[in-house]
Amino acid sequence: IPTHDRKKSKSRKGDFKLEIGEDIEIVEKLIDIPEADKVDPATGKKLVCIGYDKSDKLATKPEQHYILRTLRPKYTLKEDTLYGIVQAKADDCIIEGSKFDASFMAYAVCDKFCHHMPLYRITEKLKYQGVGLCRQSLTSLVIELGLRVQPLVDQMRKQLFKQNCLFTDQTSVKFIADRYSKTVSGSIWIYAGNKPNSPPYQIYEFTDNYRQINPIEYLKDFEGIIHADAYKGYVNIDKDN
């Protein structure tokens, strides 16, 4: 065979590809022979391990929910009935007195807004995991969390406007105004910053319509450059300024 350069085989469409982050947990599973088999039956000498065959597979654990029972010891002087109680302060929570830990709140919000799961599907998934939670309770939790984080969103808006350069766009969404109505059209407006060395904030604003007044009102205190399409509302902002 005459000398030639071997051509590299081209990857075929559909070839398996798996990328694993460096910080993912590694759990080792040992599959070993019985202790009796670690001895040579002919000589009685103990076998020596000279290495391992290793294989890595992507595995998963079912979501685990549990009751976090917090105990705060109470101290006093028994001989002094007026001494009072001394104990550690309870953990702060975004919703005081809630039956849900912050970890569960984050789980529900992430499923709803990051994974786009309707609340009824989240409650169904919880049911399979042994947690009975009605949709009304979960709805109330999500609404209350939205109200509680509004000051943080307002602060993000102030920091975003300091960048003097932002990107904005609109997308139409269907929503149900009440349980008896048909779906109607609303809008989600995004306002994003992209200035170097500044927080990459992305703020989403929901409105129940597509009116020009929405971006005009939201951006009334903004001074700087706006990257947007030719939507009339954005054009009118430029005219007003």
PDB file of C-alpha atoms in Angstrom:
ATOM      1  CA  ILE A   1       0.000   0.000   0.000  1.00  0.00           C
ATOM      2  CA  PRO A   2       1.536   3.344  -0.978  1.00  0.00           C
ATOM      3  CA  THR A   3       2.095   5.910   1.759  1.00  0.00           C
ATOM      4  CA  HIS A   4      -0.863   8.185   2.325  1.00  0.00           C
ATOM      5  CA  ASP A   5      -2.447  10.432   4.950  1.00  0.00           C
ATOM      6  CA  ARG A   6      -5.299   8.858   6.782  1.00  0.00           C
ATOM      7  CA  LYS A   7      -8.414  11.007   6.564  1.00  0.00           C
ATOM      8  CA  LYS A   8     -10.130  11.822   9.804  1.00  0.00           C
ATOM      9  CA  SER A   9     -13.605  10.381   9.935  1.00  0.00           C
ATOM     10  CA  LYS A  10     -16.314  13.010   9.982  1.00  0.00           C
ATOM     11  CA  SER A  11     -18.661  12.944  12.904  1.00  0.00           C
ATOM     12  CA  ARG A  12     -22.028  11.647  11.875  1.00  0.00           C
ATOM     13  CA  LYS A  13     -25.239  13.458  12.626  1.00  0.00           C
ATOM     14  CA  GLY A  14     -26.744  12.160  15.817  1.00  0.00           C
ATOM     15  CA  ASP A  15     -23.422  11.060  17.363  1.00  0.00           C
ATOM     16  CA  PHE A  16     -23.644  10.942  21.144  1.00  0.00           C
ATOM     17  CA  LYS A  17     -22.148  13.960  22.893  1.00  0.00           C
ATOM     18  CA  LEU A  18     -22.181  14.655  26.615  1.00  0.00           C
ATOM     19  CA  GLU A  19     -20.584  17.659  28.281  1.00  0.00           C
ATOM     20  CA  ILE A  20     -20.195  17.566  32.052  1.00  0.00           C
ATOM     21  CA  GLY A  21     -19.326  20.612  34.139  1.00  0.00           C
ATOM     22  CA  GLU A  22     -16.234  20.443  36.302  1.00  0.00           C
ATOM     23  CA  ASP A  23     -18.179  21.142  39.490  1.00  0.00           C
ATOM     24  CA  ILE A  24     -20.658  18.283  39.117  1.00  0.00           C
ATOM     25  CA  GLU A  25     -20.637  15.810  41.995  1.00  0.00           C
ATOM     26  CA  ILE A  26     -18.985  12.414  41.458  1.00  0.00           C
ATOM     27  CA  VAL A  27     -20.438   9.489  43.398  1.00  0.00           C
ATOM     28  CA  GLU A  28     -18.390   6.291  43.296  1.00  0.00           C
ATOM     29  CA  LYS A  29     -20.043   2.881  43.206  1.00  0.00           C
ATOM     30  CA  LEU A  30     -17.840  -0.125  43.923  1.00  0.00           C
ATOM     31  CA  ILE A  31     -18.734  -3.491  42.404  1.00  0.00           C
ATOM     32  CA  ASP A  32     -16.366  -5.983  44.003  1.00  0.00           C
ATOM     33  CA  ILE A  33     -16.000  -9.743  44.148  1.00  0.00           C
ATOM     34  CA  PRO A  34     -16.839 -11.598  47.395  1.00  0.00           C
ATOM     35  CA  GLU A  35     -14.099 -11.782  50.035  1.00  0.00           C
ATOM     36  CA  ALA A  36     -13.847 -15.549  49.543  1.00  0.00           C
ATOM     37  CA  ASP A  37     -12.916 -15.056  45.884  1.00  0.00           C
ATOM     38  CA  LYS A  38      -9.992 -12.792  46.816  1.00  0.00           C
ATOM     39  CA  VAL A  39      -7.947 -15.838  47.816  1.00  0.00           C
ATOM     40  CA  ASP A  40      -6.292 -18.198  45.314  1.00  0.00           C
ATOM     41  CA  PRO A  41      -7.900 -21.608  45.994  1.00  0.00           C
ATOM     42  CA  ALA A  42      -4.775 -23.463  44.838  1.00  0.00           C
ATOM     43  CA  THR A  43      -2.144 -21.684  46.954  1.00  0.00           C
ATOM     44  CA  GLY A  44      -4.187 -19.939  49.601  1.00  0.00           C
ATOM     45  CA  LYS A  45      -2.462 -16.659  48.790  1.00  0.00           C
ATOM     46  CA  LYS A  46      -4.431 -13.415  48.956  1.00  0.00           C
ATOM     47  CA  LEU A  47      -5.074 -11.721  45.622  1.00  0.00           C
ATOM     48  CA  VAL A  48      -3.783  -8.185  45.172  1.00  0.00           C
ATOM     49  CA  CYS A  49      -5.819  -5.429  43.526  1.00  0.00           C
ATOM     50  CA  ILE A  50      -3.822  -4.035  40.612  1.00  0.00           C
ATOM     51  CA  GLY A  51      -6.265  -1.449  39.359  1.00  0.00           C
ATOM     52  CA  TYR A  52      -9.832  -0.688  38.345  1.00  0.00           C
ATOM     53  CA  ASP A  53     -11.959  -0.748  35.255  1.00  0.00           C
ATOM     54  CA  LYS A  54     -13.711   2.613  35.396  1.00  0.00           C
ATOM     55  CA  SER A  55     -16.829   3.783  33.601  1.00  0.00           C
ATOM     56  CA  ASP A  56     -18.649   7.079  34.063  1.00  0.00           C
ATOM     57  CA  LYS A  57     -22.382   7.493  33.509  1.00  0.00           C
ATOM     58  CA  LEU A  58     -24.652  10.467  33.996  1.00  0.00           C
ATOM     59  CA  ALA A  59     -27.059   9.652  36.833  1.00  0.00           C
ATOM     60  CA  THR A  60     -29.761  11.555  38.686  1.00  0.00           C
ATOM     61  CA  LYS A  61     -31.458  11.544  42.075  1.00  0.00           C
ATOM     62  CA  PRO A  62     -35.203  12.121  42.389  1.00  0.00           C
ATOM     63  CA  GLU A  63     -36.093  15.514  43.810  1.00  0.00           C
ATOM     64  CA  GLN A  64     -36.133  15.234  47.554  1.00  0.00           C
ATOM     65  CA  HIS A  65     -38.489  17.261  49.724  1.00  0.00           C
ATOM     66  CA  TYR A  66     -38.307  17.145  53.490  1.00  0.00           C
ATOM     67  CA  ILE A  67     -39.557  18.893  56.609  1.00  0.00           C
ATOM     68  CA  LEU A  68     -36.988  21.319  58.005  1.00  0.00           C
ATOM     69  CA  ARG A  69     -37.679  21.263  61.738  1.00  0.00           C
ATOM     70  CA  THR A  70     -35.919  24.146  63.428  1.00  0.00           C
ATOM     71  CA  LEU A  71     -35.324  23.836  67.182  1.00  0.00           C
ATOM     72  CA  ARG A  72     -34.492  26.912  69.269  1.00  0.00           C
ATOM     73  CA  PRO A  73     -33.732  26.050  72.900  1.00  0.00           C
ATOM     74  CA  LYS A  74     -35.305  28.316  75.524  1.00  0.00           C
ATOM     75  CA  TYR A  75     -33.308  29.240  78.610  1.00  0.00           C
ATOM     76  CA  THR A  76     -34.359  30.812  81.879  1.00  0.00           C
ATOM     77  CA  LEU A  77     -33.668  30.793  85.614  1.00  0.00           C
ATOM     78  CA  LYS A  78     -36.082  28.382  87.252  1.00  0.00           C
ATOM     79  CA  GLU A  79     -35.800  30.072  90.600  1.00  0.00           C
ATOM     80  CA  ASP A  80     -36.747  33.457  89.115  1.00  0.00           C
ATOM     81  CA  THR A  81     -40.226  33.416  87.570  1.00  0.00           C
ATOM     82  CA  LEU A  82     -39.778  36.956  86.238  1.00  0.00           C
ATOM     83  CA  TYR A  83     -36.451  36.257  84.507  1.00  0.00           C
ATOM     84  CA  GLY A  84     -37.982  35.734  81.064  1.00  0.00           C
ATOM     85  CA  ILE A  85     -36.802  33.602  78.133  1.00  0.00           C
ATOM     86  CA  VAL A  86     -33.393  33.711  76.429  1.00  0.00           C
ATOM     87  CA  GLN A  87     -33.057  32.058  73.020  1.00  0.00           C
ATOM     88  CA  ALA A  88     -31.500  32.516  69.591  1.00  0.00           C
ATOM     89  CA  LYS A  89     -33.310  34.662  67.038  1.00  0.00           C
ATOM     90  CA  ALA A  90     -35.271  32.785  64.381  1.00  0.00           C
ATOM     91  CA  ASP A  91     -33.922  32.755  60.825  1.00  0.00           C
ATOM     92  CA  ASP A  92     -35.059  35.591  58.629  1.00  0.00           C
ATOM     93  CA  CYS A  93     -37.476  34.663  55.849  1.00  0.00           C
ATOM     94  CA  ILE A  94     -38.777  36.694  52.937  1.00  0.00           C
ATOM     95  CA  ILE A  95     -42.320  35.742  54.036  1.00  0.00           C
ATOM     96  CA  GLU A  96     -42.630  35.833  57.812  1.00  0.00           C
ATOM     97  CA  GLY A  97     -44.417  32.862  59.344  1.00  0.00           C
ATOM     98  CA  SER A  98     -44.563  30.943  56.070  1.00  0.00           C
ATOM     99  CA  LYS A  99     -44.886  27.173  56.091  1.00  0.00           C
ATOM    100  CA  PHE A 100     -42.361  27.042  53.232  1.00  0.00           C
ATOM    101  CA  ASP A 101     -38.599  27.262  53.547  1.00  0.00           C
ATOM    102  CA  ALA A 102     -36.696  29.597  51.210  1.00  0.00           C
ATOM    103  CA  SER A 103     -35.299  26.546  49.406  1.00  0.00           C
ATOM    104  CA  PHE A 104     -38.814  25.392  48.455  1.00  0.00           C
ATOM    105  CA  MET A 105     -39.797  28.911  47.414  1.00  0.00           C
ATOM    106  CA  ALA A 106     -36.807  29.026  45.075  1.00  0.00           C
ATOM    107  CA  TYR A 107     -37.704  25.564  43.735  1.00  0.00           C
ATOM    108  CA  ALA A 108     -41.286  26.586  42.915  1.00  0.00           C
ATOM    109  CA  VAL A 109     -40.300  29.886  41.287  1.00  0.00           C
ATOM    110  CA  CYS A 110     -37.570  28.203  39.230  1.00  0.00           C
ATOM    111  CA  ASP A 111     -39.969  25.541  37.942  1.00  0.00           C
ATOM    112  CA  LYS A 112     -42.580  28.175  37.114  1.00  0.00           C
ATOM    113  CA  PHE A 113     -40.471  30.842  35.414  1.00  0.00           C
ATOM    114  CA  CYS A 114     -37.246  29.095  34.348  1.00  0.00           C
ATOM    115  CA  HIS A 115     -38.721  25.759  33.259  1.00  0.00           C
ATOM    116  CA  HIS A 116     -42.070  27.271  32.158  1.00  0.00           C
ATOM    117  CA  MET A 117     -44.153  24.782  34.124  1.00  0.00           C
ATOM    118  CA  PRO A 118     -47.784  25.694  34.889  1.00  0.00           C
ATOM    119  CA  LEU A 119     -48.566  25.653  38.582  1.00  0.00           C
ATOM    120  CA  TYR A 120     -50.976  22.731  38.230  1.00  0.00           C
ATOM    121  CA  ARG A 121     -48.152  20.609  36.801  1.00  0.00           C
ATOM    122  CA  ILE A 122     -45.899  21.552  39.694  1.00  0.00           C
ATOM    123  CA  THR A 123     -48.583  20.457  42.162  1.00  0.00           C
ATOM    124  CA  GLU A 124     -49.000  17.190  40.240  1.00  0.00           C
ATOM    125  CA  LYS A 125     -45.262  16.564  40.380  1.00  0.00           C
ATOM    126  CA  LEU A 126     -45.243  17.278  44.111  1.00  0.00           C
ATOM    127  CA  LYS A 127     -48.112  14.824  44.581  1.00  0.00           C
ATOM    128  CA  TYR A 128     -46.048  12.028  43.041  1.00  0.00           C
ATOM    129  CA  GLN A 129     -43.326  12.856  45.555  1.00  0.00           C
ATOM    130  CA  GLY A 130     -45.672  12.609  48.527  1.00  0.00           C
ATOM    131  CA  VAL A 131     -46.385  16.317  48.984  1.00  0.00           C
ATOM    132  CA  GLY A 132     -50.028  17.393  48.835  1.00  0.00           C
ATOM    133  CA  LEU A 133     -50.218  21.095  47.969  1.00  0.00           C
ATOM    134  CA  CYS A 134     -53.227  22.700  46.333  1.00  0.00           C
ATOM    135  CA  ARG A 135     -52.785  25.020  43.380  1.00  0.00           C
ATOM    136  CA  GLN A 136     -54.409  27.927  45.228  1.00  0.00           C
ATOM    137  CA  SER A 137     -51.753  27.788  47.961  1.00  0.00           C
ATOM    138  CA  LEU A 138     -48.949  27.615  45.412  1.00  0.00           C
ATOM    139  CA  THR A 139     -50.480  30.495  43.452  1.00  0.00           C
ATOM    140  CA  SER A 140     -50.689  32.618  46.588  1.00  0.00           C
ATOM    141  CA  LEU A 141     -47.055  31.831  47.374  1.00  0.00           C
ATOM    142  CA  VAL A 142     -45.824  32.872  43.927  1.00  0.00           C
ATOM    143  CA  ILE A 143     -47.872  36.099  43.989  1.00  0.00           C
ATOM    144  CA  GLU A 144     -46.641  37.005  47.471  1.00  0.00           C
ATOM    145  CA  LEU A 145     -43.028  36.354  46.481  1.00  0.00           C
ATOM    146  CA  GLY A 146     -43.471  38.647  43.500  1.00  0.00           C
ATOM    147  CA  LEU A 147     -44.679  41.421  45.787  1.00  0.00           C
ATOM    148  CA  ARG A 148     -41.853  40.856  48.267  1.00  0.00           C
ATOM    149  CA  VAL A 149     -39.050  41.062  45.664  1.00  0.00           C
ATOM    150  CA  GLN A 150     -40.449  44.191  43.989  1.00  0.00           C
ATOM    151  CA  PRO A 151     -38.070  46.497  45.951  1.00  0.00           C
ATOM    152  CA  LEU A 152     -35.170  44.456  44.562  1.00  0.00           C
ATOM    153  CA  VAL A 153     -36.542  44.813  41.012  1.00  0.00           C
ATOM    154  CA  ASP A 154     -36.877  48.573  41.547  1.00  0.00           C
ATOM    155  CA  GLN A 155     -33.255  48.753  42.639  1.00  0.00           C
ATOM    156  CA  MET A 156     -32.202  46.731  39.585  1.00  0.00           C
ATOM    157  CA  ARG A 157     -34.049  49.241  37.401  1.00  0.00           C
ATOM    158  CA  LYS A 158     -32.134  52.130  38.958  1.00  0.00           C
ATOM    159  CA  GLN A 159     -28.811  50.379  38.404  1.00  0.00           C
ATOM    160  CA  LEU A 160     -29.809  49.483  34.836  1.00  0.00           C
ATOM    161  CA  PHE A 161     -30.623  53.088  34.008  1.00  0.00           C
ATOM    162  CA  LYS A 162     -27.193  54.178  35.274  1.00  0.00           C
ATOM    163  CA  GLN A 163     -25.608  52.256  32.391  1.00  0.00           C
ATOM    164  CA  ASN A 164     -26.991  54.836  29.934  1.00  0.00           C
ATOM    165  CA  CYS A 165     -27.340  52.122  27.314  1.00  0.00           C
ATOM    166  CA  LEU A 166     -29.976  49.411  27.211  1.00  0.00           C
ATOM    167  CA  PHE A 167     -31.710  47.006  24.876  1.00  0.00           C
ATOM    168  CA  THR A 168     -35.457  46.524  24.791  1.00  0.00           C
ATOM    169  CA  ASP A 169     -37.984  44.424  22.916  1.00  0.00           C
ATOM    170  CA  GLN A 170     -41.539  43.187  23.230  1.00  0.00           C
ATOM    171  CA  THR A 171     -43.191  39.819  22.758  1.00  0.00           C
ATOM    172  CA  SER A 172     -46.911  39.058  22.792  1.00  0.00           C
ATOM    173  CA  VAL A 173     -48.336  36.547  25.242  1.00  0.00           C
ATOM    174  CA  LYS A 174     -51.759  35.048  25.796  1.00  0.00           C
ATOM    175  CA  PHE A 175     -53.216  35.082  29.291  1.00  0.00           C
ATOM    176  CA  ILE A 176     -56.516  34.518  31.048  1.00  0.00           C
ATOM    177  CA  ALA A 177     -57.789  37.645  32.770  1.00  0.00           C
ATOM    178  CA  ASP A 178     -60.158  35.682  35.021  1.00  0.00           C
ATOM    179  CA  ARG A 179     -61.497  32.165  35.320  1.00  0.00           C
ATOM    180  CA  TYR A 180     -64.561  32.928  33.191  1.00  0.00           C
ATOM    181  CA  SER A 181     -62.926  34.757  30.271  1.00  0.00           C
ATOM    182  CA  LYS A 182     -61.174  33.593  27.137  1.00  0.00           C
ATOM    183  CA  THR A 183     -57.499  34.211  26.552  1.00  0.00           C
ATOM    184  CA  VAL A 184     -56.534  37.780  25.720  1.00  0.00           C
ATOM    185  CA  SER A 185     -53.323  39.311  24.406  1.00  0.00           C
ATOM    186  CA  GLY A 186     -50.767  40.969  26.647  1.00  0.00           C
ATOM    187  CA  SER A 187     -47.110  41.872  26.362  1.00  0.00           C
ATOM    188  CA  ILE A 188     -43.816  41.121  28.058  1.00  0.00           C
ATOM    189  CA  TRP A 189     -41.217  43.867  27.661  1.00  0.00           C
ATOM    190  CA  ILE A 190     -37.553  43.174  28.292  1.00  0.00           C
ATOM    191  CA  TYR A 191     -35.057  45.824  29.350  1.00  0.00           C
ATOM    192  CA  ALA A 192     -31.464  44.577  29.352  1.00  0.00           C
ATOM    193  CA  GLY A 193     -28.091  46.176  29.999  1.00  0.00           C
ATOM    194  CA  ASN A 194     -24.899  45.254  28.196  1.00  0.00           C
ATOM    195  CA  LYS A 195     -22.340  47.778  29.372  1.00  0.00           C
ATOM    196  CA  PRO A 196     -18.892  46.319  30.244  1.00  0.00           C
ATOM    197  CA  ASN A 197     -18.165  45.884  33.955  1.00  0.00           C
ATOM    198  CA  SER A 198     -21.829  46.488  34.818  1.00  0.00           C
ATOM    199  CA  PRO A 199     -24.394  44.021  36.191  1.00  0.00           C
ATOM    200  CA  PRO A 200     -25.997  42.141  33.250  1.00  0.00           C
ATOM    201  CA  TYR A 201     -29.511  42.820  34.499  1.00  0.00           C
ATOM    202  CA  GLN A 202     -32.511  41.708  32.451  1.00  0.00           C
ATOM    203  CA  ILE A 203     -35.844  43.051  33.685  1.00  0.00           C
ATOM    204  CA  TYR A 204     -39.145  41.711  32.348  1.00  0.00           C
ATOM    205  CA  GLU A 205     -42.236  43.890  32.594  1.00  0.00           C
ATOM    206  CA  PHE A 206     -45.689  42.411  31.991  1.00  0.00           C
ATOM    207  CA  THR A 207     -48.595  44.514  30.703  1.00  0.00           C
ATOM    208  CA  ASP A 208     -52.100  43.422  29.778  1.00  0.00           C
ATOM    209  CA  ASN A 209     -51.947  45.300  26.465  1.00  0.00           C
ATOM    210  CA  TYR A 210     -49.659  46.420  23.621  1.00  0.00           C
ATOM    211  CA  ARG A 211     -50.027  50.160  24.048  1.00  0.00           C
ATOM    212  CA  GLN A 212     -47.239  52.641  23.370  1.00  0.00           C
ATOM    213  CA  ILE A 213     -47.614  54.168  26.799  1.00  0.00           C
ATOM    214  CA  ASN A 214     -46.035  51.089  28.414  1.00  0.00           C
ATOM    215  CA  PRO A 215     -42.395  51.604  27.311  1.00  0.00           C
ATOM    216  CA  ILE A 216     -42.830  55.389  27.377  1.00  0.00           C
ATOM    217  CA  GLU A 217     -43.887  55.273  31.024  1.00  0.00           C
ATOM    218  CA  TYR A 218     -41.248  52.729  32.020  1.00  0.00           C
ATOM    219  CA  LEU A 219     -38.384  54.630  30.363  1.00  0.00           C
ATOM    220  CA  LYS A 220     -39.521  58.155  31.264  1.00  0.00           C
ATOM    221  CA  ASP A 221     -36.561  58.646  33.651  1.00  0.00           C
ATOM    222  CA  PHE A 222     -33.966  57.031  31.385  1.00  0.00           C
ATOM    223  CA  GLU A 223     -31.285  59.129  29.713  1.00  0.00           C
ATOM    224  CA  GLY A 224     -29.035  57.458  27.183  1.00  0.00           C
ATOM    225  CA  ILE A 225     -29.080  55.168  24.177  1.00  0.00           C
ATOM    226  CA  ILE A 226     -31.910  52.687  23.552  1.00  0.00           C
ATOM    227  CA  HIS A 227     -31.407  49.779  21.156  1.00  0.00           C
ATOM    228  CA  ALA A 228     -34.815  48.735  19.841  1.00  0.00           C
ATOM    229  CA  ASP A 229     -36.833  48.063  16.722  1.00  0.00           C
ATOM    230  CA  ALA A 230     -39.001  50.654  14.970  1.00  0.00           C
ATOM    231  CA  TYR A 231     -42.019  50.176  17.237  1.00  0.00           C
ATOM    232  CA  LYS A 232     -43.918  53.442  17.442  1.00  0.00           C
ATOM    233  CA  GLY A 233     -43.654  53.624  21.205  1.00  0.00           C
ATOM    234  CA  TYR A 234     -39.864  53.651  21.062  1.00  0.00           C
ATOM    235  CA  VAL A 235     -39.901  56.247  18.275  1.00  0.00           C
ATOM    236  CA  ASN A 236     -42.129  58.506  20.346  1.00  0.00           C
ATOM    237  CA  ILE A 237     -39.707  58.291  23.279  1.00  0.00           C
ATOM    238  CA  ASP A 238     -37.040  59.732  20.992  1.00  0.00           C
ATOM    239  CA  LYS A 239     -39.406  62.485  19.851  1.00  0.00           C
ATOM    240  CA  ASP A 240     -40.318  63.429  23.394  1.00  0.00           C
ATOM    241  CA  ASN A 241     -36.639  63.783  24.293  1.00  0.00           C
TER     242      ASN A 241
END
